[in-house]
Amino acid sequence: MKAIEVQVEKISSILQFTCVGKRSYDSYVQLIDLVVSELDKDKETKKVLIDLTKLTDDLSILERHTVGKYLAEKLPREIRIAVVSPRNYLVKMVENTAVNRGVKMFTTSDKEEAANWLEKSSDKY
């Protein structure tokens, strides 16, 4: 199975991941591992924006739940993570599962809204 292609760039204080390819459980696990690896290299960055607007296909509800659990296990708690996805692919199940386990996460279909949420100084969401 071909992994998704991910472009990583630092924009201001935000580490941004732009993804292209086909959604799958394995590609999400690879993406989470990449995010954690990049954060390990850049200890100063505490904000992550993931753009999933160029991904195709979808995950099952169980896969979304499992991705949320995996994200919560891997992501350091001081990190704020925003995910942008087309409205019909919003990953609210991933968000709910991760947030219930202590992750500071927000999903939306609007990239500007995601960036604004990341810039909030408060840990409230």
PDB file of C-alpha atoms in Angstrom:
ATOM      1  CA  MET A   1       0.000   0.000   0.000  1.00  0.00           C
ATOM      2  CA  LYS A   2       1.312   3.447  -0.950  1.00  0.00           C
ATOM      3  CA  ALA A   3       1.737   5.854   1.935  1.00  0.00           C
ATOM      4  CA  ILE A   4       0.385   9.359   1.729  1.00  0.00           C
ATOM      5  CA  GLU A   5       2.762  12.112   0.666  1.00  0.00           C
ATOM      6  CA  VAL A   6       3.378  14.706   3.362  1.00  0.00           C
ATOM      7  CA  GLN A   7       4.951  18.131   3.012  1.00  0.00           C
ATOM      8  CA  VAL A   8       6.265  19.537   6.290  1.00  0.00           C
ATOM      9  CA  GLU A   9       6.965  23.222   6.798  1.00  0.00           C
ATOM     10  CA  LYS A  10       7.263  25.597   9.721  1.00  0.00           C
ATOM     11  CA  ILE A  11       5.149  28.709   9.325  1.00  0.00           C
ATOM     12  CA  SER A  12       5.679  31.177  12.155  1.00  0.00           C
ATOM     13  CA  SER A  13       5.256  29.115  15.353  1.00  0.00           C
ATOM     14  CA  ILE A  14       3.197  26.372  13.672  1.00  0.00           C
ATOM     15  CA  LEU A  15       4.501  23.099  12.248  1.00  0.00           C
ATOM     16  CA  GLN A  16       2.284  22.417   9.229  1.00  0.00           C
ATOM     17  CA  PHE A  17       1.752  19.045   7.548  1.00  0.00           C
ATOM     18  CA  THR A  18       0.052  19.025   4.143  1.00  0.00           C
ATOM     19  CA  CYS A  19      -1.058  15.550   3.036  1.00  0.00           C
ATOM     20  CA  VAL A  20      -1.856  14.153  -0.418  1.00  0.00           C
ATOM     21  CA  GLY A  21      -3.025  10.628  -1.192  1.00  0.00           C
ATOM     22  CA  LYS A  22      -5.492   8.052   0.036  1.00  0.00           C
ATOM     23  CA  ARG A  23      -6.863   7.972   3.576  1.00  0.00           C
ATOM     24  CA  SER A  24      -6.301   4.734   5.455  1.00  0.00           C
ATOM     25  CA  TYR A  25      -5.726   3.644   9.014  1.00  0.00           C
ATOM     26  CA  ASP A  26      -2.077   2.878   8.198  1.00  0.00           C
ATOM     27  CA  SER A  27      -1.511   6.259   6.548  1.00  0.00           C
ATOM     28  CA  TYR A  28      -2.903   8.035   9.623  1.00  0.00           C
ATOM     29  CA  VAL A  29      -0.620   6.021  11.924  1.00  0.00           C
ATOM     30  CA  GLN A  30       2.353   6.910   9.677  1.00  0.00           C
ATOM     31  CA  LEU A  31       1.297  10.574   9.771  1.00  0.00           C
ATOM     32  CA  ILE A  32       1.046  10.595  13.573  1.00  0.00           C
ATOM     33  CA  ASP A  33       4.478   8.968  13.822  1.00  0.00           C
ATOM     34  CA  LEU A  34       5.875  11.627  11.449  1.00  0.00           C
ATOM     35  CA  VAL A  35       4.326  14.445  13.515  1.00  0.00           C
ATOM     36  CA  VAL A  36       5.848  13.060  16.719  1.00  0.00           C
ATOM     37  CA  SER A  37       9.227  12.610  15.000  1.00  0.00           C
ATOM     38  CA  GLU A  38       9.215  16.201  13.705  1.00  0.00           C
ATOM     39  CA  LEU A  39       8.244  17.509  17.149  1.00  0.00           C
ATOM     40  CA  ASP A  40      11.146  15.545  18.648  1.00  0.00           C
ATOM     41  CA  LYS A  41      13.502  17.404  16.266  1.00  0.00           C
ATOM     42  CA  ASP A  42      11.962  20.808  17.069  1.00  0.00           C
ATOM     43  CA  LYS A  43      11.425  21.013  20.829  1.00  0.00           C
ATOM     44  CA  GLU A  44      10.351  24.691  20.621  1.00  0.00           C
ATOM     45  CA  THR A  45       7.233  24.076  18.522  1.00  0.00           C
ATOM     46  CA  LYS A  46       4.027  23.370  20.433  1.00  0.00           C
ATOM     47  CA  LYS A  47       1.459  23.920  17.662  1.00  0.00           C
ATOM     48  CA  VAL A  48       0.658  21.592  14.765  1.00  0.00           C
ATOM     49  CA  LEU A  49      -1.664  22.099  11.810  1.00  0.00           C
ATOM     50  CA  ILE A  50      -2.504  19.096   9.649  1.00  0.00           C
ATOM     51  CA  ASP A  51      -4.143  19.724   6.278  1.00  0.00           C
ATOM     52  CA  LEU A  52      -6.051  16.646   5.072  1.00  0.00           C
ATOM     53  CA  THR A  53      -8.036  18.478   2.370  1.00  0.00           C
ATOM     54  CA  LYS A  54      -6.206  16.653  -0.453  1.00  0.00           C
ATOM     55  CA  LEU A  55      -6.821  13.126   0.832  1.00  0.00           C
ATOM     56  CA  THR A  56      -9.342  10.777  -0.733  1.00  0.00           C
ATOM     57  CA  ASP A  57     -11.307   7.840   0.722  1.00  0.00           C
ATOM     58  CA  ASP A  58     -12.488   7.538   4.298  1.00  0.00           C
ATOM     59  CA  LEU A  59     -12.065   5.551   7.499  1.00  0.00           C
ATOM     60  CA  SER A  60     -14.636   3.462   9.314  1.00  0.00           C
ATOM     61  CA  ILE A  61     -15.931   4.661  12.687  1.00  0.00           C
ATOM     62  CA  LEU A  62     -13.833   2.008  14.453  1.00  0.00           C
ATOM     63  CA  GLU A  63     -10.707   3.081  12.532  1.00  0.00           C
ATOM     64  CA  ARG A  64     -11.362   6.718  13.476  1.00  0.00           C
ATOM     65  CA  HIS A  65     -11.711   5.751  17.133  1.00  0.00           C
ATOM     66  CA  THR A  66      -8.505   3.697  16.997  1.00  0.00           C
ATOM     67  CA  VAL A  67      -6.626   6.587  15.317  1.00  0.00           C
ATOM     68  CA  GLY A  68      -7.788   8.892  18.123  1.00  0.00           C
ATOM     69  CA  LYS A  69      -6.506   6.453  20.741  1.00  0.00           C
ATOM     70  CA  TYR A  70      -3.173   6.116  18.922  1.00  0.00           C
ATOM     71  CA  LEU A  71      -2.826   9.905  18.673  1.00  0.00           C
ATOM     72  CA  ALA A  72      -3.506  10.255  22.410  1.00  0.00           C
ATOM     73  CA  GLU A  73      -0.863   7.635  23.203  1.00  0.00           C
ATOM     74  CA  LYS A  74       1.820   9.271  21.042  1.00  0.00           C
ATOM     75  CA  LEU A  75       1.304  13.046  21.150  1.00  0.00           C
ATOM     76  CA  PRO A  76       2.898  15.017  23.999  1.00  0.00           C
ATOM     77  CA  ARG A  77       0.245  16.787  26.113  1.00  0.00           C
ATOM     78  CA  GLU A  78       1.732  20.275  25.682  1.00  0.00           C
ATOM     79  CA  ILE A  79       1.053  20.165  21.928  1.00  0.00           C
ATOM     80  CA  ARG A  80      -2.010  21.868  20.380  1.00  0.00           C
ATOM     81  CA  ILE A  81      -3.091  20.163  17.155  1.00  0.00           C
ATOM     82  CA  ALA A  82      -5.597  21.406  14.594  1.00  0.00           C
ATOM     83  CA  VAL A  83      -6.782  19.304  11.670  1.00  0.00           C
ATOM     84  CA  VAL A  84      -8.343  20.691   8.490  1.00  0.00           C
ATOM     85  CA  SER A  85     -10.441  18.314   6.430  1.00  0.00           C
ATOM     86  CA  PRO A  86     -13.321  18.647   3.965  1.00  0.00           C
ATOM     87  CA  ARG A  87     -16.625  18.815   5.824  1.00  0.00           C
ATOM     88  CA  ASN A  88     -17.727  15.355   4.597  1.00  0.00           C
ATOM     89  CA  TYR A  89     -14.501  13.816   5.984  1.00  0.00           C
ATOM     90  CA  LEU A  90     -14.263  15.723   9.276  1.00  0.00           C
ATOM     91  CA  VAL A  91     -12.552  13.555  11.838  1.00  0.00           C
ATOM     92  CA  LYS A  92     -14.702  14.468  14.865  1.00  0.00           C
ATOM     93  CA  MET A  93     -14.561  10.858  16.119  1.00  0.00           C
ATOM     94  CA  VAL A  94     -10.757  11.097  16.130  1.00  0.00           C
ATOM     95  CA  GLU A  95     -10.988  14.465  17.885  1.00  0.00           C
ATOM     96  CA  ASN A  96     -13.481  13.267  20.511  1.00  0.00           C
ATOM     97  CA  THR A  97     -11.464  10.145  21.274  1.00  0.00           C
ATOM     98  CA  ALA A  98      -8.182  12.074  21.541  1.00  0.00           C
ATOM     99  CA  VAL A  99      -9.631  14.992  23.538  1.00  0.00           C
ATOM    100  CA  ASN A 100     -11.235  12.568  25.998  1.00  0.00           C
ATOM    101  CA  ARG A 101      -7.708  11.254  26.600  1.00  0.00           C
ATOM    102  CA  GLY A 102      -6.156  14.681  27.207  1.00  0.00           C
ATOM    103  CA  VAL A 103      -5.108  15.866  23.725  1.00  0.00           C
ATOM    104  CA  LYS A 104      -5.619  19.552  22.864  1.00  0.00           C
ATOM    105  CA  MET A 105      -7.184  19.032  19.429  1.00  0.00           C
ATOM    106  CA  PHE A 106      -9.606  20.828  17.120  1.00  0.00           C
ATOM    107  CA  THR A 107     -10.973  19.720  13.732  1.00  0.00           C
ATOM    108  CA  THR A 108     -12.586  21.974  11.160  1.00  0.00           C
ATOM    109  CA  SER A 109     -13.090  22.390   7.417  1.00  0.00           C
ATOM    110  CA  ASP A 110     -11.747  25.983   7.559  1.00  0.00           C
ATOM    111  CA  LYS A 111      -7.957  26.439   7.582  1.00  0.00           C
ATOM    112  CA  GLU A 112      -8.187  30.001   8.920  1.00  0.00           C
ATOM    113  CA  GLU A 113     -10.367  28.820  11.812  1.00  0.00           C
ATOM    114  CA  ALA A 114      -7.796  26.105  12.588  1.00  0.00           C
ATOM    115  CA  ALA A 115      -4.926  28.626  12.578  1.00  0.00           C
ATOM    116  CA  ASN A 116      -6.900  30.999  14.809  1.00  0.00           C
ATOM    117  CA  TRP A 117      -7.598  28.188  17.291  1.00  0.00           C
ATOM    118  CA  LEU A 118      -3.894  27.317  17.390  1.00  0.00           C
ATOM    119  CA  GLU A 119      -2.971  30.928  18.117  1.00  0.00           C
ATOM    120  CA  LYS A 120      -5.186  31.119  21.190  1.00  0.00           C
ATOM    121  CA  SER A 121      -3.039  31.482  24.269  1.00  0.00           C
ATOM    122  CA  SER A 122      -5.500  29.582  26.426  1.00  0.00           C
ATOM    123  CA  ASP A 123      -5.586  25.801  26.652  1.00  0.00           C
ATOM    124  CA  LYS A 124      -9.367  25.908  26.484  1.00  0.00           C
ATOM    125  CA  TYR A 125     -11.044  24.550  23.377  1.00  0.00           C
TER     126      TYR A 125
END
